[in-house]
Coordinates of C-alpha atoms in Angstrom, one line a residue:
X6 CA -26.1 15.8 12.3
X7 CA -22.8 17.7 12.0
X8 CA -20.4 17.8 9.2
X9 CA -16.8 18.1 9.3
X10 CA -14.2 18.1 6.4
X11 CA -11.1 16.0 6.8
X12 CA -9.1 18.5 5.4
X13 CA -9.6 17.6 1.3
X14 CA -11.2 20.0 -1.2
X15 CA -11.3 17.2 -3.5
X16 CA -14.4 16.7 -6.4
X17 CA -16.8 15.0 -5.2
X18 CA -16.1 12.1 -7.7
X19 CA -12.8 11.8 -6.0
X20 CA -14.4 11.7 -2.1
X21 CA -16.0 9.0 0.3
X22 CA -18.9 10.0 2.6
X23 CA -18.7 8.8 6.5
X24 CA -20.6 9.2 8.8
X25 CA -18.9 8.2 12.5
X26 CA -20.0 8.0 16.0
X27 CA -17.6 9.9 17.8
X28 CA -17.5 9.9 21.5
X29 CA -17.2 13.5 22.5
X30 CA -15.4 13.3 26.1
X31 CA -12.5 11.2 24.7
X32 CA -12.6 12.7 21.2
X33 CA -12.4 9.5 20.1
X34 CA -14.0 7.2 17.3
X35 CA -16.2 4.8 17.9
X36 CA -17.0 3.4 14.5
X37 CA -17.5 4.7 11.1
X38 CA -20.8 3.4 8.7
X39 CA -19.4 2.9 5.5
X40 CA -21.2 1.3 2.4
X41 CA -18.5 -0.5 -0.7
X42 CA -16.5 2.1 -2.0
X43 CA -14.6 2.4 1.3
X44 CA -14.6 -0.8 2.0
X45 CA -12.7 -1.5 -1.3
X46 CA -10.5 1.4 -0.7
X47 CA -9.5 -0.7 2.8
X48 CA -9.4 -4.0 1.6
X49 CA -7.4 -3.1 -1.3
X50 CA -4.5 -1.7 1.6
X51 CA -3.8 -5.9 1.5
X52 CA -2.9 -6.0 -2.3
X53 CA -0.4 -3.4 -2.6
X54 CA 3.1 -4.6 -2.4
X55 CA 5.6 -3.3 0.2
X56 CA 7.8 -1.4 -2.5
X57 CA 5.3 0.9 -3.5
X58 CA 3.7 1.8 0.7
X59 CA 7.5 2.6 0.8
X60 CA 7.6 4.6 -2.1
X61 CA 4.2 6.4 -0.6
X62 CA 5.7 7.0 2.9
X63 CA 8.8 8.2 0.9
X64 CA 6.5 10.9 -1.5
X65 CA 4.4 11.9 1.1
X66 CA 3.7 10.6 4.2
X67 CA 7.0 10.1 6.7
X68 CA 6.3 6.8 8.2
X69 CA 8.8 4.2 9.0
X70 CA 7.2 0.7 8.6
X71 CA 10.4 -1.4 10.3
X72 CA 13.5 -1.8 8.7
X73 CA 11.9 -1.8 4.8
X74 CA 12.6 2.0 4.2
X75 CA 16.5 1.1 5.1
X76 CA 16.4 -1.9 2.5
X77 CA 14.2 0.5 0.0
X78 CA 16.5 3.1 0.1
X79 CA 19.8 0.9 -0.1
X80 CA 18.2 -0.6 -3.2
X81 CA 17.8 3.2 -4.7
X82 CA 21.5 3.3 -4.6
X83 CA 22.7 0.4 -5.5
X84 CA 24.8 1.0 -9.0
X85 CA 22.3 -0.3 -11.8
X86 CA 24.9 -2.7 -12.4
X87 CA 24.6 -4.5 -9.9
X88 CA 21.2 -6.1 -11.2
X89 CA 20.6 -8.9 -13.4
X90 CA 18.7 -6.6 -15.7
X91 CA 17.5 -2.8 -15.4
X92 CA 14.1 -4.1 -15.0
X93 CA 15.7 -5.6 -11.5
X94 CA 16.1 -2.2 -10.0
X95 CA 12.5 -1.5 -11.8
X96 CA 10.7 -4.0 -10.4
X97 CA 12.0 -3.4 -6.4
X98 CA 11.0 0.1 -6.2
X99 CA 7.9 0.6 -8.1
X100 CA 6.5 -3.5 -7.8
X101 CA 3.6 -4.6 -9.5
X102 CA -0.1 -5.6 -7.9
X103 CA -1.5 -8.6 -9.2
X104 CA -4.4 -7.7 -8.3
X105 CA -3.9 -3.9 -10.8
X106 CA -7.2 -5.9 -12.8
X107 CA -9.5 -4.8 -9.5
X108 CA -7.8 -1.8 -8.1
X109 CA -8.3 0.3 -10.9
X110 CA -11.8 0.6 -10.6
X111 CA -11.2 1.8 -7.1
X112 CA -13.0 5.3 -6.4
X113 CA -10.1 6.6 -4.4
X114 CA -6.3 5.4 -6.1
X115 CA -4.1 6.1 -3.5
X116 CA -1.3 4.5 -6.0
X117 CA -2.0 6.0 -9.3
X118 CA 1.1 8.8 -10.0
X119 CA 2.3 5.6 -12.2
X120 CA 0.0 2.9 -12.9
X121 CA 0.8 0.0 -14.8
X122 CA 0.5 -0.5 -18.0
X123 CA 1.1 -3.9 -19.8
X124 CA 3.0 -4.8 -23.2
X125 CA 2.9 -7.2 -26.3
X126 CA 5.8 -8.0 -28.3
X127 CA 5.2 -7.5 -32.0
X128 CA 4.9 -11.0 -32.6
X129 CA 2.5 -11.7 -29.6
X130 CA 4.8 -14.0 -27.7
X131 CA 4.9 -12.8 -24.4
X132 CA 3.4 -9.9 -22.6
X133 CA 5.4 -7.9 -20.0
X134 CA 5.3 -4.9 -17.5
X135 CA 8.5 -3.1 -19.4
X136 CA 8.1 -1.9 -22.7
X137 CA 12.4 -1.7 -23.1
X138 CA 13.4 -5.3 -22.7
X139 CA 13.1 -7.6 -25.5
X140 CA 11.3 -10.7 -26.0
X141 CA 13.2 -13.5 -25.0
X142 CA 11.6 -15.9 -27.9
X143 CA 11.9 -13.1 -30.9
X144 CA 13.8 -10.8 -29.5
X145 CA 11.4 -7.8 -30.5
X146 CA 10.6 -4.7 -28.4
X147 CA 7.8 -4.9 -26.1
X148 CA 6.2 -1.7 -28.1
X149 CA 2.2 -2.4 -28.1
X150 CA 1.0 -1.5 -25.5
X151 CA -1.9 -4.3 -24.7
X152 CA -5.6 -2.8 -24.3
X153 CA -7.5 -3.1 -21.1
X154 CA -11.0 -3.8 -20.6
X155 CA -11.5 -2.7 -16.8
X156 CA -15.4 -2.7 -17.0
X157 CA -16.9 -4.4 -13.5
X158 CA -20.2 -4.6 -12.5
X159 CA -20.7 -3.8 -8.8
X160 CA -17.9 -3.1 -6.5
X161 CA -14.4 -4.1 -6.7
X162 CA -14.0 -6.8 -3.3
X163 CA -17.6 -6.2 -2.0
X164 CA -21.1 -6.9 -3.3
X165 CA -22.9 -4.0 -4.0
X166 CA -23.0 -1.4 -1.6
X167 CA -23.2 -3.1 1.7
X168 CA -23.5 -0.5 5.0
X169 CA -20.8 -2.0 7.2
X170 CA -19.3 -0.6 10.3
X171 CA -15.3 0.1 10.9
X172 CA -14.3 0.3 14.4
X173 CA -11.4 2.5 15.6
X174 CA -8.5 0.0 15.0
X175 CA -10.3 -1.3 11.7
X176 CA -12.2 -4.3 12.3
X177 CA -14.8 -4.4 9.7
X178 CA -18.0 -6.0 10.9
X179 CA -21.6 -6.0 9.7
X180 CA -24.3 -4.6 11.7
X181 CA -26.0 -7.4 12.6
X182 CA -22.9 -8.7 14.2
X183 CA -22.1 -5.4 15.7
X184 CA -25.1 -5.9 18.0
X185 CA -24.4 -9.1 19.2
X186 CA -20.8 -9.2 20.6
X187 CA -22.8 -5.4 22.6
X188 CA -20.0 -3.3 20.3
X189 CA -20.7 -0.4 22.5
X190 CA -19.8 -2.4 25.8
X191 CA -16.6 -4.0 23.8
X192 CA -15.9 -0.4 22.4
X193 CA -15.9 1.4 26.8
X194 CA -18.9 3.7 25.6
X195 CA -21.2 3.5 28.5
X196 CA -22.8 7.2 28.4
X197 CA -25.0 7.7 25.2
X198 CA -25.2 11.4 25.9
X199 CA -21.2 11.7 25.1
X200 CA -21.8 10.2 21.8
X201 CA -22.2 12.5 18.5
X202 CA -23.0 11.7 14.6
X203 CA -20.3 13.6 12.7
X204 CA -20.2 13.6 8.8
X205 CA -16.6 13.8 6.9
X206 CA -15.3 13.7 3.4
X207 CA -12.3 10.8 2.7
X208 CA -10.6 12.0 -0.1
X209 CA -6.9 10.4 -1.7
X210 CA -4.9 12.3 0.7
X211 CA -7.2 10.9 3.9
X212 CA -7.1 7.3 2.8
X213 CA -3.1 7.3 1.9
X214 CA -2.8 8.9 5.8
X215 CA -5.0 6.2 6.9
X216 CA -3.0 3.4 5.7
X217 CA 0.4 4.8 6.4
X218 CA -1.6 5.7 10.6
X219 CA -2.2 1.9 10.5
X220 CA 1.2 0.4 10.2
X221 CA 2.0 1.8 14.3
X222 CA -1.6 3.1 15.5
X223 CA -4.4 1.2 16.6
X224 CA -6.3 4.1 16.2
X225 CA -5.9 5.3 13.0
X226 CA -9.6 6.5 12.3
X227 CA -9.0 9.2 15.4
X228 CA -6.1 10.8 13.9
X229 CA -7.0 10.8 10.2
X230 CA -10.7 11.8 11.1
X231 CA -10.0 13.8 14.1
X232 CA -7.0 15.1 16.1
X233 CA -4.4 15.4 12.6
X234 CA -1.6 14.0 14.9
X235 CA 1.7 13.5 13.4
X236 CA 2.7 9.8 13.0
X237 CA 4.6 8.4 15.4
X238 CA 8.5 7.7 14.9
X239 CA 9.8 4.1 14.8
X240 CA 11.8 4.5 17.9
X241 CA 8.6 5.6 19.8
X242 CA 6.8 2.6 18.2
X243 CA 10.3 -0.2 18.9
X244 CA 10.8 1.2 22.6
X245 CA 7.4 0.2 23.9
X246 CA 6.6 -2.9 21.2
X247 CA 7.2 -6.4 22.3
X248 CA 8.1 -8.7 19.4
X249 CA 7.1 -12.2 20.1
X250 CA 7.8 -14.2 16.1
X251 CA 9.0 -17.6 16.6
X252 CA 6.7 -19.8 18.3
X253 CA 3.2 -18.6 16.2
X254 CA 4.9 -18.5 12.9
X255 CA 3.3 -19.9 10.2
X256 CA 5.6 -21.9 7.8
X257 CA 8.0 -24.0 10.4
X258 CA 8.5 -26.6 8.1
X259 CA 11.7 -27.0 6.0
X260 CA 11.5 -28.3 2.4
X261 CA 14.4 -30.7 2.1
X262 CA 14.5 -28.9 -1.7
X263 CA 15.0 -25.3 -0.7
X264 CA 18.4 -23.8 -1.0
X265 CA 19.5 -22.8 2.8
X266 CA 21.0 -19.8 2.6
X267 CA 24.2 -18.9 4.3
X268 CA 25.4 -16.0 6.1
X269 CA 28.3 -14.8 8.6
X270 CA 26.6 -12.7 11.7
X271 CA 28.7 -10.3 13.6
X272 CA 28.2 -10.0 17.3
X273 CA 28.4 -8.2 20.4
X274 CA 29.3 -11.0 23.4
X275 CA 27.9 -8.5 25.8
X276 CA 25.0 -6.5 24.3
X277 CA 23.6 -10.2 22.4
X278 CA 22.5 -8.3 19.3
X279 CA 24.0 -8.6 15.6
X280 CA 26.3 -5.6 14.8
X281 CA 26.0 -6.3 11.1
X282 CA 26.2 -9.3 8.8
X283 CA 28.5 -10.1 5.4
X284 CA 26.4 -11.7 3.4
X285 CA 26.4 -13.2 -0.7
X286 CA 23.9 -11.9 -3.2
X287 CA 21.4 -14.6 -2.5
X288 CA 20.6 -13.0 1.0
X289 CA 20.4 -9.9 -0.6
X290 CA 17.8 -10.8 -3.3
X291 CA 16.3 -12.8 -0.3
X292 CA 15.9 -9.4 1.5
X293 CA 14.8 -7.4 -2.2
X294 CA 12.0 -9.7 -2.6
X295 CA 10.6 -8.8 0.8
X296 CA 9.5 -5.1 -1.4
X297 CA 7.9 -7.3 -3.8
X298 CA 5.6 -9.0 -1.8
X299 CA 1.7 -8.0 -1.1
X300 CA 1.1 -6.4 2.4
X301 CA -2.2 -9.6 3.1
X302 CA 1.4 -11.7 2.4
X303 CA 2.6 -10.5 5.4
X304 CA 0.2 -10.0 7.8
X305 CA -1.0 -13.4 7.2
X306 CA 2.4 -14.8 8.3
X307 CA 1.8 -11.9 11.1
X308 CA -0.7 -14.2 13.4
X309 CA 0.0 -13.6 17.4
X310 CA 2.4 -11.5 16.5
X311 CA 2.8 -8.5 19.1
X312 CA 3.3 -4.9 17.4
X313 CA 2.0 -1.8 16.9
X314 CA -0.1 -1.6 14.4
X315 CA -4.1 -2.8 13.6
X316 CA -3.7 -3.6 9.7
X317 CA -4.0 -7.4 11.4
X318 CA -7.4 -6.5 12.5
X319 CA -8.5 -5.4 8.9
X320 CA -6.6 -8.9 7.3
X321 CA -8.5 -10.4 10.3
X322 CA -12.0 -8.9 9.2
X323 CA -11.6 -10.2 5.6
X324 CA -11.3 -14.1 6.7
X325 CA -14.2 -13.8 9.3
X326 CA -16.5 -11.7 7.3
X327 CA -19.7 -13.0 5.9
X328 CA -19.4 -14.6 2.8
X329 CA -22.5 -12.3 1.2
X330 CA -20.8 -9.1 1.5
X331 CA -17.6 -10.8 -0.5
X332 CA -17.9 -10.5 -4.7
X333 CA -16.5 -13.8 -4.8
X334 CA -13.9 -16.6 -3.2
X335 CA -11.5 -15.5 -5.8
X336 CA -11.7 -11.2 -4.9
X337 CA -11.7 -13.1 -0.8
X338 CA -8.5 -15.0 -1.8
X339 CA -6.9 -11.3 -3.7
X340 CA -7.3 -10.0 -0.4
X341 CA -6.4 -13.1 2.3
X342 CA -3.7 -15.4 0.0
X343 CA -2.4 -12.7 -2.4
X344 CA -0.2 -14.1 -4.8
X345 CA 3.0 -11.9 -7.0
X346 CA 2.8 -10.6 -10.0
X347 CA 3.8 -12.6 -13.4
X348 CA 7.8 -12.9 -13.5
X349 CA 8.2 -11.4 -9.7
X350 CA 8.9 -14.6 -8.3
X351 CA 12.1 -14.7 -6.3
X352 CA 13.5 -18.4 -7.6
X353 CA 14.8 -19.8 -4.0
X354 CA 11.0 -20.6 -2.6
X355 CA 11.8 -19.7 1.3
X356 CA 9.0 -17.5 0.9
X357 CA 6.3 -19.7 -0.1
X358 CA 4.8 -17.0 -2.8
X359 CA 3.4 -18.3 -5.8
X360 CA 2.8 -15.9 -8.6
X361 CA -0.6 -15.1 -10.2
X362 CA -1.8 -16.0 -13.7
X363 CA -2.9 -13.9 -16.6
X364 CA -5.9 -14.9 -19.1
X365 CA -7.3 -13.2 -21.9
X366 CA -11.0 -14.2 -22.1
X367 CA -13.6 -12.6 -24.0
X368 CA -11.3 -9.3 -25.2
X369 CA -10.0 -8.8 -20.8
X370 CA -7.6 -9.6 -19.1
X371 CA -8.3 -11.4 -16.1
X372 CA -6.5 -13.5 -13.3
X373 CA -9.7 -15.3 -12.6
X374 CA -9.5 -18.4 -13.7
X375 CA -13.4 -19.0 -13.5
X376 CA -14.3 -16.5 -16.2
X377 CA -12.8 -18.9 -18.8
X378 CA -15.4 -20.7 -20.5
X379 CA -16.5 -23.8 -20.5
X380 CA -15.0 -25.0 -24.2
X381 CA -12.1 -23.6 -23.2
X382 CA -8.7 -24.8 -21.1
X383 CA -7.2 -22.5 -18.9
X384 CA -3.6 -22.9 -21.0
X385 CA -5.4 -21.6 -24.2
X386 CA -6.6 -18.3 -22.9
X387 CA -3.5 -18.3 -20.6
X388 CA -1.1 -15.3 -21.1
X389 CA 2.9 -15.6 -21.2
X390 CA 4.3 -12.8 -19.3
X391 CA 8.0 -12.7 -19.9
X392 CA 10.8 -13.0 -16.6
X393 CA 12.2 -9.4 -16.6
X394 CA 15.1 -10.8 -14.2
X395 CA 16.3 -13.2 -16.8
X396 CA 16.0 -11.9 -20.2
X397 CA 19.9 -10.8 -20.3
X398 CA 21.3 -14.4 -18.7
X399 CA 19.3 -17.1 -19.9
X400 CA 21.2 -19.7 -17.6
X401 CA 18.3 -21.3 -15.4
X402 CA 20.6 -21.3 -12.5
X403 CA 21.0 -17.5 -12.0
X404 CA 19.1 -17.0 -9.2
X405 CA 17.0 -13.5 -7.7
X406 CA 17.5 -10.3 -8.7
X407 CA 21.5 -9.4 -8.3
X408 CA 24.5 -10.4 -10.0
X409 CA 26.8 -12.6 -8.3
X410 CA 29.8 -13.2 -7.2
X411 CA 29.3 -10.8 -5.0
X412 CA 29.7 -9.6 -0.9
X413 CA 27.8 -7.0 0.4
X414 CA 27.4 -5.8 4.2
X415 CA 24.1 -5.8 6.0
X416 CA 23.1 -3.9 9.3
X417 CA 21.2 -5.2 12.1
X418 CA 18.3 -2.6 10.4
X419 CA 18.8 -3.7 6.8
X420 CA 20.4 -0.8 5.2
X421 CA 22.6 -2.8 2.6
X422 CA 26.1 -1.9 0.9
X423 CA 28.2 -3.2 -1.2
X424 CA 30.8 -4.8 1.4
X425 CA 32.4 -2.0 3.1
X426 CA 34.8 -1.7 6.0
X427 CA 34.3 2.0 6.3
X428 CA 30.3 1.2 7.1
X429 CA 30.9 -2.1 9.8
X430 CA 33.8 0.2 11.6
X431 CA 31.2 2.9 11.4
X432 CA 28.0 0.6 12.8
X433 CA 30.7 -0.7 15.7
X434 CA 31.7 2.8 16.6
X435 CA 28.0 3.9 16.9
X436 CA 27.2 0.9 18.6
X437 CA 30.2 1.8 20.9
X438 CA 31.2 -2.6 20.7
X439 CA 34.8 -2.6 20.6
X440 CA 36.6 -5.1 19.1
X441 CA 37.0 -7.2 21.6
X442 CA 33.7 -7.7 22.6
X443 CA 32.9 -9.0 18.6
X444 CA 32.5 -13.0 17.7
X445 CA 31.2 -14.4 14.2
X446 CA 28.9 -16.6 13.5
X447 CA 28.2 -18.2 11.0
X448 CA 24.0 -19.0 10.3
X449 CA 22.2 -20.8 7.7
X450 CA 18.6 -19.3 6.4
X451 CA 16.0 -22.2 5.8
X452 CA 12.3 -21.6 5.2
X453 CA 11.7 -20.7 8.6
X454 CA 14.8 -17.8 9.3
X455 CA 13.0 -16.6 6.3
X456 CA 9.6 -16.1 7.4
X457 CA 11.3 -14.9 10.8
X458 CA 13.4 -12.5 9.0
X459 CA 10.4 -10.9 7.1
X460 CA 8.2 -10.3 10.3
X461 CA 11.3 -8.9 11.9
X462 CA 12.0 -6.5 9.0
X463 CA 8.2 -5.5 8.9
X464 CA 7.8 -4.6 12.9
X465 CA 11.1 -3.7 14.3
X466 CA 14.5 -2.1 13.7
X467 CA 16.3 -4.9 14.9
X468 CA 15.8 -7.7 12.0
X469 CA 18.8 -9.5 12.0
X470 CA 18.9 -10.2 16.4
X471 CA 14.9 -10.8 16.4
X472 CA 16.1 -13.1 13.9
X473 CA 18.8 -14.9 15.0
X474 CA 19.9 -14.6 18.5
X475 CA 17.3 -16.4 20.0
X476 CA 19.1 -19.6 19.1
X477 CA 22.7 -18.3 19.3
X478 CA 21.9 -17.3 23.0
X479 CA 20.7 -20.7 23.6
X480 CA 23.4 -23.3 24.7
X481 CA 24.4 -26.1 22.8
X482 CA 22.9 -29.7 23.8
X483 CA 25.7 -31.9 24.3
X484 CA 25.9 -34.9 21.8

């Protein structure tokens, strides 16, 4: 058996063994035999909200995962001012997990520079992510910080320390099933004598590539594992990727209570795309929760969707996997119907997000609801986590993170300004559209523009025309 290092001189308490079939002739991975500590580390890829795989692609790895870098780094300079409350700005760039409880007992922490930390206010009220805002029943500081008790038995999504298999483009099967659907067949290996058992060590570094690979390979485990090859651009990912997000998408149907949301669309008459949009600060908190919101969220809203990427695959392999290999239906549902953290809710639900809850049972803090006992109620042990985006403006119609009145301009790729002439003359001039080839429009965002608008974000660089020119294109029926 060889051995070869993927590049980490890591402690071994900070490294994954795998051992991978590797077909020599292509240089290629078939599969990797992993047992639960790499599992975890992939399944746990699905909890981590979109703000902080931004952040990550920002610190160290240059990947551009649609439009949400744009909108990430529009929100970085937005004046702090502009936010309901300085835990606003907070909360978009460095989001919370709801499922922080599990992921800490992770063996590799790709997202540990800053981990959270939770806070009671001196009267026990409320609990709260940010130790500077005050509690909005005392109005004490948020100084204690609350203890932990992270202690699990077994592993942290799987049971045990099961040997699975993860194929090239992460499907993660067990053996037994590998052998029936003939994975070598499915997989084009017909020659056993180009096949080779390699060895390799996954350390932080590997596993943060191997996400950030995922969001425009479909062979990620080749170039972490094997060729190092730089990640591919966006614009070589958009050129060749089909986007196809209206007629699968999950979520068609319109809540007579949701707030439509309303917005005037610029366009070029003879390209058909959206030069730019001037919108209100609802669309723009619309477009900041998007950073908020667990990546299983997405890819779940994702199905028969065409792109790039094969992080579908490994949200795929969650729902289909045997129910043994799974800790629970509550660490299945963490990874396949993720929820937001307490207080992260954006209050127009277009989304369809709920938020997770917080009990304190036996001295730990848990979001799983069937650790409280049996003499208990799950409002006794229940924790009150205060709304960071409220606290200064206690008026229960303020709405999403920004202040408002107020106008802001929005590209076709989401970067986001305060309104600004200087930046729509600028996107018209590199779009070479003169002005007489410009019309508005104005649209109205329901629950299904929404969910439309968040795939587009995720897969392309054209969010607001995958959005919305499908139906402005289309004639009108006459009454």
């Amino acid at each position: 058996m060889a051995e070869k290092k993927a590049g980490s001189n890591e402690d071994l308490e900070n490294v994954i063994i795998l051992k991978a079939l590797v077909d020599t002739g292509s240089n290629k991975v078939i599969f990797v035999e992993a047992d639960g500590d790499f599992i975890d580390v992939l399944f746990s890829f699905l909890t981590m909200p979109m703000g902080r795989i931004v952040r990550l692609a920002e610190d160290s790895v240059p990947v551009e995962i649609g439009c949400m870098r744009n909108l990430y780094q529009s929100i970085e300079k937005f004046n702090v001012h502009k936010f309901r409350s300085k835990a606003c700005r907070d909360m978009l760039l460095l989001p919370c997990n709801a499922a922080d409880c599990q992921c800490k007992n992770l063996k590799l922490k790709i997202d540990n520079d800053r981990p959270t930390q939770y806070f009671l206010c001196s009267k026990g009220c409320f609990l709260s992510y940010y130790s500077y805002i005050p509690c909005p029943s005392c109005s004490s500081v948020f100084g204690l910080e609350f203890p932990m008790d992270n202690t699990q038995v077994g592993g942290v999504f799987v049971k045990g320390q099961p040997q699975l298999i993860i194929t090239d483009d992460l499907q993660v099967i067990s053996p037994v099933s590998a052998l029936s659907i003939c994975l070598f067949s499915k997989l084009g290996v017909t020659d056993c004598k180009t096949t080779e058992e390699l060895t390799f060590n996954m350390g932080v570094q590997e596993a943060l590539h191997l996400l950030m690979h995922s969001f425009v390979s479909r062979t990620p485990l080749t170039e972490i594992l094997l060729k190092n090859e730089p990640i591919p651009s966006l614009g070589d990912v958009h050129s060749s990727q089909g986007i196809s997000i209206d007629s699968q998408m999950h979520g068609d149907t319109i809540n007579e209570e949701e707030k439509n949301i309303s917005l005037k669309l610029v366009v070029s008459k003879s390209k058909k795309i959206v030069c730019y949009a001037e919108v209100q600060e609802d669309f723009v908190s619309l477009l900041c929760s998007f950073l908020t919101l667990p990546l299983g969220f997405i890819l779940e809203k994702m199905r028969n969707v065409s792109w790039k990427g094969c992080l579908d695959q490994l949200y795929k392999s969650v729902e289909d996997l045997d129910e043994q290999y799974l800790k629970s239906n509550f660490h299945k549902e963490l990874l396949v119907n993720p929820k937001l953290a307490p207080g992260f809710r954006y209050e127009n639900p277009l989304l369809g997000i709920e938020e997770t809850s917080f009990y304190f049972v036996n001295s730990k803090l848990t979001t799983d609801n069937s650790c409280i006992p049996d003499n208990a109620s799950a409002e006794s042990v229940k924790l009150n986590f205060v709304d960071p985006k409220s606290h200064e403006d206690r008026d229960k119609s303020a709405q999403g993170f920004l202040k408002g009145p107020a106008t802001f301009t929005v590209t076709d790729n989401l970067v986001v300004r305060p309104l600004s002439l200087i930046l729509e003359m600028s996107v018209l001039q590199e779009l070479k559209v003169p002005f007489t080839d410009i019309e508005d429009h104005i649209v109205h965002m329901g629950k299904r523009e929404a969910l439309l608008l968040l795939v587009a974000s995720f897969i392309g660089d054209s969010a607001l025309t995958n959005t919305f020119m499908r139906e402005l294109r289309q004639p009108k029926q006459e009454q």
